Tab-separated table of N, CA and C in Angstrom:
chain	number	residue	atom	x	y	z
A	1	MET	N	33.417	-39.271	24.609
A	1	MET	CA	32.879	-38.341	23.644
A	1	MET	C	33.989	-37.982	22.647
A	2	ASN	N	33.650	-38.042	21.368
A	2	ASN	CA	34.668	-37.720	20.373
A	2	ASN	C	34.567	-36.247	19.968
A	3	TRP	N	35.492	-35.839	19.104
A	3	TRP	CA	35.578	-34.422	18.718
A	3	TRP	C	34.391	-33.985	17.862
A	4	ASP	N	33.826	-34.877	17.109
A	4	ASP	CA	32.660	-34.531	16.292
A	4	ASP	C	31.469	-34.170	17.177
A	5	ALA	N	31.274	-34.898	18.248
A	5	ALA	CA	30.164	-34.620	19.166
A	5	ALA	C	30.384	-33.286	19.864
A	6	ILE	N	31.609	-33.036	20.288
A	6	ILE	CA	31.925	-31.761	20.948
A	6	ILE	C	31.714	-30.610	19.972
A	7	SER	N	32.099	-30.806	18.717
A	7	SER	CA	31.912	-29.783	17.694
A	7	SER	C	30.424	-29.519	17.456
A	8	ALA	N	29.616	-30.561	17.408
A	8	ALA	CA	28.174	-30.406	17.205
A	8	ALA	C	27.540	-29.658	18.375
A	9	ILE	N	27.957	-29.979	19.585
A	9	ILE	CA	27.440	-29.284	20.772
A	9	ILE	C	27.826	-27.806	20.721
A	10	GLY	N	29.042	-27.531	20.312
A	10	GLY	CA	29.491	-26.145	20.187
A	10	GLY	C	28.670	-25.374	19.158
A	11	GLU	N	28.352	-26.029	18.038
A	11	GLU	CA	27.538	-25.378	17.012
A	11	GLU	C	26.123	-25.107	17.522
A	12	ILE	N	25.566	-26.041	18.259
A	12	ILE	CA	24.218	-25.856	18.824
A	12	ILE	C	24.220	-24.703	19.820
A	13	ILE	N	25.231	-24.656	20.659
A	13	ILE	CA	25.330	-23.561	21.634
A	13	ILE	C	25.501	-22.225	20.906
A	14	GLY	N	26.304	-22.206	19.865
A	14	GLY	CA	26.498	-20.980	19.082
A	14	GLY	C	25.207	-20.530	18.409
A	15	ALA	N	24.467	-21.465	17.835
A	15	ALA	CA	23.197	-21.128	17.188
A	15	ALA	C	22.200	-20.595	18.213
A	16	ALA	N	22.162	-21.211	19.390
A	16	ALA	CA	21.259	-20.738	20.448
A	16	ALA	C	21.645	-19.326	20.880
A	17	ALA	N	22.933	-19.057	20.972
A	17	ALA	CA	23.386	-17.714	21.362
A	17	ALA	C	22.969	-16.681	20.314
A	18	VAL	N	23.042	-17.038	19.040
A	18	VAL	CA	22.626	-16.119	17.973
A	18	VAL	C	21.130	-15.838	18.078
A	19	VAL	N	20.328	-16.878	18.293
A	19	VAL	CA	18.876	-16.702	18.418
A	19	VAL	C	18.551	-15.824	19.618
A	20	ILE	N	19.200	-16.069	20.742
A	20	ILE	CA	18.959	-15.270	21.947
A	20	ILE	C	19.341	-13.815	21.705
A	21	SER	N	20.470	-13.578	21.050
A	21	SER	CA	20.880	-12.191	20.800
A	21	SER	C	19.923	-11.501	19.830
A	22	LEU	N	19.396	-12.220	18.839
A	22	LEU	CA	18.413	-11.636	17.919
A	22	LEU	C	17.116	-11.286	18.648
A	23	LEU	N	16.681	-12.150	19.550
A	23	LEU	CA	15.484	-11.849	20.343
A	23	LEU	C	15.713	-10.623	21.217
A	24	PHE	N	16.879	-10.533	21.809
A	24	PHE	CA	17.215	-9.380	22.647
A	24	PHE	C	17.190	-8.094	21.823
A	25	LEU	N	17.768	-8.136	20.624
A	25	LEU	CA	17.761	-6.962	19.748
A	25	LEU	C	16.339	-6.591	19.323
A	26	ALA	N	15.502	-7.588	19.062
A	26	ALA	CA	14.115	-7.312	18.682
A	26	ALA	C	13.378	-6.596	19.810
A	27	VAL	N	13.601	-7.023	21.034
A	27	VAL	CA	12.964	-6.372	22.186
A	27	VAL	C	13.475	-4.945	22.327
A	28	GLN	N	14.760	-4.741	22.160
A	28	GLN	CA	15.313	-3.388	22.269
A	28	GLN	C	14.775	-2.469	21.179
A	29	ILE	N	14.668	-2.960	19.964
A	29	ILE	CA	14.137	-2.142	18.869
A	29	ILE	C	12.674	-1.794	19.129
A	30	ARG	N	11.897	-2.757	19.604
A	30	ARG	CA	10.493	-2.491	19.918
A	30	ARG	C	10.377	-1.418	20.988
A	31	ASP	N	11.184	-1.527	22.039
A	31	ASP	CA	11.153	-0.527	23.110
A	31	ASP	C	11.592	0.845	22.607
A	32	GLN	N	12.596	0.875	21.748
A	32	GLN	CA	13.071	2.145	21.201
A	32	GLN	C	11.998	2.797	20.331
A	33	ASN	N	11.288	2.006	19.536
A	33	ASN	CA	10.200	2.548	18.713
A	33	ASN	C	9.077	3.093	19.581
A	34	LYS	N	8.762	2.380	20.653
A	34	LYS	CA	7.717	2.843	21.564
A	34	LYS	C	8.129	4.163	22.213
A	35	GLU	N	9.380	4.258	22.615
A	35	GLU	CA	9.883	5.488	23.228
A	35	GLU	C	9.878	6.647	22.224
A	36	ALA	N	10.229	6.362	20.980
A	36	ALA	CA	10.229	7.410	19.949
A	36	ALA	C	8.812	7.921	19.697
A	37	ARG	N	7.827	7.017	19.674
A	37	ARG	CA	6.429	7.444	19.496
A	37	ARG	C	5.978	8.306	20.661
A	38	LEU	N	6.311	7.897	21.878
A	38	LEU	CA	5.932	8.684	23.052
A	38	LEU	C	6.587	10.058	23.029
A	39	LEU	N	7.846	10.119	22.630
A	39	LEU	CA	8.544	11.399	22.551
A	39	LEU	C	7.908	12.300	21.495
A	40	ALA	N	7.527	11.722	20.364
A	40	ALA	CA	6.873	12.512	19.317
A	40	ALA	C	5.534	13.058	19.811
A	41	MET	N	4.769	12.231	20.522
A	41	MET	CA	3.488	12.696	21.069
A	41	MET	C	3.709	13.796	22.099
A	42	HIS	N	4.736	13.636	22.913
A	42	HIS	CA	5.048	14.652	23.918
A	42	HIS	C	5.411	15.975	23.244
A	43	ASN	N	6.237	15.903	22.206
A	43	ASN	CA	6.634	17.120	21.495
A	43	ASN	C	5.440	17.793	20.826
A	44	MET	N	4.537	16.999	20.225
A	44	MET	CA	3.347	17.584	19.610
A	44	MET	C	2.465	18.244	20.663
A	45	SER	N	2.324	17.607	21.810
A	45	SER	CA	1.521	18.193	22.886
A	45	SER	C	2.135	19.501	23.362
A	46	ARG	N	3.445	19.529	23.491
A	46	ARG	CA	4.118	20.740	23.935
A	46	ARG	C	3.954	21.861	22.907
A	47	GLU	N	4.083	21.523	21.622
A	47	GLU	CA	3.901	22.527	20.568
A	47	GLU	C	2.478	23.074	20.580
A	48	LEU	N	1.500	22.192	20.752
A	48	LEU	CA	0.104	22.634	20.805
A	48	LEU	C	-0.126	23.527	22.018
A	49	ARG	N	0.438	23.137	23.154
A	49	ARG	CA	0.302	23.948	24.365
A	49	ARG	C	0.918	25.330	24.156
A	50	ASP	N	2.092	25.367	23.560
A	50	ASP	CA	2.749	26.659	23.322
A	50	ASP	C	1.952	27.515	22.346
A	51	ALA	N	1.364	26.872	21.336
A	51	ALA	CA	0.580	27.624	20.354
A	51	ALA	C	-0.693	28.177	20.979
A	52	THR	N	-1.343	27.396	21.814
A	52	THR	CA	-2.593	27.863	22.423
A	52	THR	C	-2.343	28.817	23.575
A	53	ARG	N	-1.171	28.777	24.141
A	53	ARG	CA	-0.844	29.688	25.239
A	53	ARG	C	-0.917	31.143	24.767
A	54	THR	N	-0.577	31.369	23.515
A	54	THR	CA	-0.624	32.717	22.946
A	54	THR	C	-2.034	33.286	23.036
A	55	PHE	N	-3.033	32.436	22.803
A	55	PHE	CA	-4.412	32.906	22.786
A	55	PHE	C	-5.020	32.989	24.181
A	56	ALA	N	-4.283	32.633	25.209
A	56	ALA	CA	-4.776	32.784	26.571
A	56	ALA	C	-4.810	34.261	26.953
A	57	ASN	N	-4.028	35.078	26.289
A	57	ASN	CA	-4.000	36.517	26.531
A	57	ASN	C	-5.112	37.160	25.698
A	58	GLU	N	-6.050	37.852	26.359
A	58	GLU	CA	-7.193	38.453	25.661
A	58	GLU	C	-6.761	39.464	24.609
A	59	ASP	N	-5.749	40.250	24.909
A	59	ASP	CA	-5.300	41.264	23.952
A	59	ASP	C	-4.797	40.623	22.660
A	60	ILE	N	-4.014	39.580	22.799
A	60	ILE	CA	-3.482	38.883	21.625
A	60	ILE	C	-4.634	38.264	20.830
A	61	THR	N	-5.592	37.666	21.540
A	61	THR	CA	-6.737	37.063	20.864
A	61	THR	C	-7.515	38.110	20.086
A	62	ASP	N	-7.730	39.271	20.695
A	62	ASP	CA	-8.458	40.352	20.032
A	62	ASP	C	-7.725	40.805	18.771
A	63	ILE	N	-6.422	40.965	18.869
A	63	ILE	CA	-5.619	41.369	17.706
A	63	ILE	C	-5.728	40.321	16.599
A	64	PHE	N	-5.651	39.063	16.968
A	64	PHE	CA	-5.735	37.982	15.980
A	64	PHE	C	-7.094	37.988	15.277
A	65	VAL	N	-8.173	38.135	16.053
A	65	VAL	CA	-9.517	38.138	15.465
A	65	VAL	C	-9.686	39.323	14.524
A	66	ARG	N	-9.212	40.485	14.944
A	66	ARG	CA	-9.327	41.665	14.081
A	66	ARG	C	-8.489	41.509	12.814
A	67	ALA	N	-7.302	40.967	12.941
A	67	ALA	CA	-6.442	40.773	11.768
A	67	ALA	C	-7.072	39.777	10.800
A	68	THR	N	-7.641	38.712	11.320
A	68	THR	CA	-8.306	37.725	10.471
A	68	THR	C	-9.497	38.353	9.759
A	69	SER	N	-10.263	39.134	10.493
A	69	SER	CA	-11.417	39.814	9.908
A	69	SER	C	-10.972	40.787	8.820
A	70	LEU	N	-9.911	41.523	9.080
A	70	LEU	CA	-9.391	42.484	8.112
A	70	LEU	C	-8.914	41.772	6.847
A	71	THR	N	-8.252	40.647	7.022
A	71	THR	CA	-7.770	39.876	5.871
A	71	THR	C	-8.938	39.423	5.011
A	72	THR	N	-10.001	38.943	5.654
A	72	THR	CA	-11.186	38.502	4.914
A	72	THR	C	-11.804	39.665	4.150
A	73	THR	N	-11.906	40.819	4.789
A	73	THR	CA	-12.459	42.005	4.138
A	73	THR	C	-11.610	42.413	2.946
A	74	LEU	N	-10.303	42.411	3.126
A	74	LEU	CA	-9.406	42.788	2.030
A	74	LEU	C	-9.515	41.811	0.862
A	75	GLN	N	-9.668	40.535	1.161
A	75	GLN	CA	-9.797	39.548	0.090
A	75	GLN	C	-11.087	39.778	-0.697
A	76	LYS	N	-12.182	40.082	0.008
A	76	LYS	CA	-13.451	40.353	-0.675
A	76	LYS	C	-13.327	41.594	-1.556
A	77	GLN	N	-12.675	42.632	-1.029
A	77	GLN	CA	-12.502	43.860	-1.802
A	77	GLN	C	-11.637	43.602	-3.029
A	78	ASN	N	-10.640	42.799	-2.863
A	78	ASN	CA	-9.731	42.481	-3.960
A	78	ASN	C	-10.476	41.755	-5.078
A	79	ARG	N	-11.366	40.838	-4.709
A	79	ARG	CA	-12.136	40.094	-5.701
A	79	ARG	C	-13.140	40.989	-6.427
A	80	SER	N	-13.742	41.923	-5.680
A	80	SER	CA	-14.781	42.763	-6.291
A	80	SER	C	-14.194	43.956	-7.034
A	81	GLY	N	-12.921	44.200	-6.872
A	81	GLY	CA	-12.279	45.290	-7.589
A	81	GLY	C	-12.210	46.585	-6.815
A	82	GLY	N	-12.579	46.588	-5.567
A	82	GLY	CA	-12.484	47.809	-4.767
A	82	GLY	C	-13.344	47.721	-3.529
A	83	PRO	N	-13.356	48.786	-2.717
A	83	PRO	CA	-14.154	48.761	-1.489
A	83	PRO	C	-15.634	48.672	-1.823
A	84	SER	N	-16.363	47.955	-0.989
A	84	SER	CA	-17.795	47.817	-1.239
A	84	SER	C	-18.608	48.700	-0.332
């Protein structure tokens, strides 16, 4: 075997190593994206749970409903120019 053949074999092995490393990186990026999506969904679920937990307390819910009702009444009065 001459040096040209050995050089060609080395280049083929090097090219194969580059392709294998690119495939490995593609798999890692795909897995990282999947993990990031799952983490985002988990965080949104936790935020929703925390937000709805507030309304599990009847007193807080009552205050919220009354405040919303009061805001609506005030907006109507504001549009009509005074209490109706």
